[in-house]
Amino acid sequence: MRNIFNFLILVLISNNILADDLSATITNASFGSTDGSIVLNIDGGVEPFTCSWTGPDGFVSTEQNISDLTPGEYCVVVNDFYCGIADLCVTVEEKDPEVSIQNIYTDNIQVYPNPFAKQLYISMITAESNEYIFQFSDMSGKEIYSKSYLLHAGENNLMISISEAFPSGNLLLKVTDADDKIITKQIIHIKLDN
């Protein structure tokens, strides 16, 4: 009888969940989104398990796998049937933003001359016809010029005449497509003395 009791104690102790019995598969959140997720893998212990998650901005959950997550650190405490306890903290990161326009072959966009004085030429190849917004701003982000153009699939050549109101110095040209995808080019405007 004593051997059976010792065996049961050994089984209970060896079946408890331990910290190294937990692992997680993380899907990082898209830029500016809440689409991250964590799949918790429990490789030890005895079912049923209870999970207690905490995370950023007061996040709590009792699910084993969690989703719709913002970037940040998420910690879980897992209890098994025999009161074994394990914990794990993981971080959901934010993916880098998309900074290129899918409909423009970014290798085939040219802005010239650079620096420029009165006229700026933009040559680019687009995969499909679409409306694009061309916006100029100074380096502080103040918008100086904005106009939309309908570009056709294939090669497009634009000439933009610049008014005297444009400041001299570094400017940012931002091209935005209908899906709000953006490509930027830094350009330099110089004023010529009349």
C-alpha positions as a printed NumPy array, in Angstrom:
array([[  0.   ,   0.   ,   0.   ],
       [  2.823,   2.358,   0.863],
       [  4.391,   1.844,  -2.608],
       [  1.072,   2.637,  -4.31 ],
       [  0.769,   5.855,  -2.279],
       [  4.35 ,   6.89 ,  -3.164],
       [  3.644,   6.062,  -6.819],
       [  0.503,   8.252,  -6.81 ],
       [  2.425,  11.155,  -5.284],
       [  5.148,  10.729,  -7.903],
       [  2.549,  10.626, -10.706],
       [  0.797,  13.727,  -9.375],
       [  4.058,  15.63 ,  -9.08 ],
       [  5.389,  14.526, -12.464],
       [  2.13 ,  15.365, -14.263],
       [  1.961,  18.934, -12.984],
       [  2.433,  21.63 , -15.573],
       [  5.79 ,  23.412, -15.508],
       [  6.921,  26.713, -17.014],
       [  8.912,  24.972, -19.735],
       [  5.724,  23.15 , -20.788],
       [  4.356,  26.388, -22.284],
       [  5.198,  27.884, -25.651],
       [  3.385,  30.295, -27.931],
       [  3.019,  31.013, -31.617],
       [  2.685,  34.761, -32.154],
       [  1.195,  36.602, -35.114],
       [  2.266,  40.25 , -34.956],
       [ -0.301,  43.028, -35.441],
       [ -0.457,  44.922, -38.708],
       [  0.588,  48.574, -38.515],
       [ -2.129,  50.567, -36.704],
       [ -4.341,  47.497, -36.313],
       [ -5.609,  45.073, -33.687],
       [ -5.16 ,  41.831, -35.613],
       [ -2.396,  40.174, -33.604],
       [ -2.891,  36.721, -32.103],
       [ -1.281,  34.207, -29.747],
       [ -1.736,  30.433, -29.931],
       [ -0.726,  28.9  , -26.581],
       [  0.806,  25.415, -26.684],
       [  0.62 ,  23.39 , -23.443],
       [  2.831,  20.291, -23.551],
       [  2.556,  19.025, -19.961],
       [  0.176,  18.793, -17.055],
       [ -3.255,  17.223, -16.856],
       [ -6.39 ,  18.617, -18.481],
       [ -8.558,  20.551, -17.937],
       [ -6.419,  23.693, -17.986],
       [ -7.461,  27.154, -16.875],
       [ -5.778,  30.145, -18.475],
       [ -5.655,  33.68 , -17.187],
       [ -4.254,  36.243, -19.672],
       [ -3.408,  39.877, -18.986],
       [ -2.153,  42.453, -21.453],
       [ -1.97 ,  46.119, -22.436],
       [ -4.799,  48.559, -21.731],
       [ -6.429,  46.262, -19.159],
       [ -6.722,  43.263, -21.503],
       [ -7.9  ,  40.047, -19.771],
       [ -8.994,  36.684, -21.146],
       [ -9.541,  33.129, -19.962],
       [ -9.225,  31.586, -23.444],
       [ -6.227,  29.403, -24.27 ],
       [ -5.696,  31.153, -27.625],
       [ -6.287,  34.898, -27.933],
       [ -6.79 ,  37.148, -30.956],
       [ -7.658,  40.712, -32.054],
       [ -4.599,  41.908, -30.133],
       [ -2.844,  45.259, -30.126],
       [  0.95 ,  45.382, -29.858],
       [  2.322,  44.843, -26.347],
       [  3.268,  42.25 , -23.743],
       [  0.777,  39.512, -22.864],
       [  1.231,  37.233, -19.846],
       [ -0.637,  34.012, -19.059],
       [ -0.881,  31.89 , -15.915],
       [ -1.984,  28.304, -16.592],
       [ -3.311,  25.92 , -13.923],
       [ -3.811,  22.226, -14.578],
       [ -6.192,  19.729, -12.945],
       [ -3.718,  18.928, -10.133],
       [ -2.982,  22.602,  -9.379],
       [  0.245,  22.71 , -11.333],
       [  1.025,  26.318, -12.266],
       [  3.067,  27.718, -15.138],
       [  3.384,  31.202, -16.549],
       [  4.632,  32.742, -19.766],
       [  4.967,  36.291, -21.103],
       [  5.237,  37.028, -24.829],
       [  5.215,  40.196, -26.91 ],
       [  3.017,  40.963, -29.896],
       [  4.91 ,  43.45 , -32.039],
       [  3.618,  45.867, -34.643],
       [  4.579,  45.172, -38.246],
       [  6.234,  47.958, -40.223],
       [  3.825,  50.101, -42.241],
       [  3.44 ,  49.542, -45.945],
       [  5.176,  52.428, -47.644],
       [  4.937,  51.599, -51.305],
       [  2.057,  51.733, -53.706],
       [  1.264,  48.324, -55.134],
       [ -0.09 ,  49.788, -58.371],
       [  3.1  ,  51.71 , -59.116],
       [  6.288,  49.943, -60.031],
       [  8.362,  51.854, -57.48 ],
       [ 11.581,  51.277, -59.408],
       [  9.984,  53.104, -62.349],
       [  9.063,  56.42 , -60.749],
       [ 11.324,  59.327, -61.572],
       [ 11.114,  62.905, -60.348],
       [ 13.304,  65.415, -62.182],
       [ 15.059,  67.772, -62.207],
       [ 16.055,  67.583, -58.589],
       [ 16.692,  70.265, -57.444],
       [ 14.059,  72.125, -59.466],
       [ 12.966,  75.75 , -59.863],
       [  9.663,  76.263, -61.733],
       [  8.635,  72.934, -63.221],
       [  8.845,  69.421, -61.926],
       [  8.467,  66.351, -64.133],
       [  7.202,  63.043, -62.824],
       [  7.463,  59.901, -64.894],
       [  6.074,  56.632, -63.605],
       [  4.632,  53.34 , -64.705],
       [  1.392,  52.113, -63.117],
       [ -0.109,  48.639, -63.269],
       [ -3.698,  49.876, -63.628],
       [ -5.718,  53.028, -64.237],
       [ -6.463,  54.819, -61.   ],
       [ -6.667,  58.225, -59.35 ],
       [ -3.544,  59.359, -57.514],
       [ -3.097,  62.351, -55.222],
       [  0.152,  64.288, -55.523],
       [  0.882,  66.305, -52.41 ],
       [  3.83 ,  68.543, -51.587],
       [  4.687,  69.453, -48.01 ],
       [  7.577,  71.101, -46.255],
       [  9.712,  69.073, -43.867],
       [  7.497,  70.02 , -40.912],
       [  4.544,  68.355, -42.674],
       [  2.733,  71.55 , -43.696],
       [  0.881,  70.944, -46.964],
       [  1.853,  73.334, -49.765],
       [  0.162,  71.753, -52.776],
       [ -2.277,  68.914, -53.409],
       [ -3.908,  67.766, -56.633],
       [ -5.342,  64.5  , -57.921],
       [ -4.571,  63.054, -61.331],
       [ -6.099,  60.131, -63.198],
       [ -3.248,  57.919, -64.367],
       [ -3.642,  55.164, -66.914],
       [ -2.064,  51.728, -66.903],
       [  1.424,  51.959, -68.337],
       [  3.766,  54.925, -68.601],
       [  2.556,  58.317, -67.314],
       [  4.36 ,  61.649, -67.63 ],
       [  3.285,  64.686, -65.626],
       [  4.556,  68.24 , -65.538],
       [  3.733,  70.247, -62.443],
       [  4.263,  74.002, -62.592],
       [  5.277,  75.439, -59.274],
       [  4.007,  78.784, -58.057],
       [  6.226,  81.434, -56.51 ],
       [  4.593,  80.631, -53.166],
       [  6.566,  77.406, -52.877],
       [  9.3  ,  77.847, -50.285],
       [ 12.908,  77.105, -51.117],
       [ 14.459,  74.063, -49.529],
       [ 13.674,  70.419, -48.941],
       [ 10.159,  69.285, -49.788],
       [  8.39 ,  65.97 , -49.579],
       [  6.366,  64.687, -52.538],
       [  3.764,  62.171, -51.395],
       [  1.851,  60.103, -53.974],
       [ -1.245,  58.336, -52.613],
       [ -3.359,  55.776, -54.467],
       [ -7.076,  54.984, -54.055],
       [ -6.249,  52.379, -51.38 ],
       [ -4.354,  54.999, -49.318],
       [ -1.   ,  53.38 , -50.048],
       [  1.771,  55.96 , -50.156],
       [  5.136,  56.465, -51.787],
       [  7.306,  59.477, -50.954],
       [ 10.199,  61.243, -52.626],
       [ 12.345,  63.985, -51.144],
       [ 12.944,  66.871, -53.541],
       [ 14.64 ,  70.259, -53.376],
       [ 13.037,  73.483, -54.597],
       [ 15.196,  76.52 , -55.362],
       [ 13.859,  79.977, -56.149],
       [ 15.479,  81.753, -59.044],
       [ 16.071,  85.489, -58.878],
       [ 14.09 ,  87.272, -61.596]])
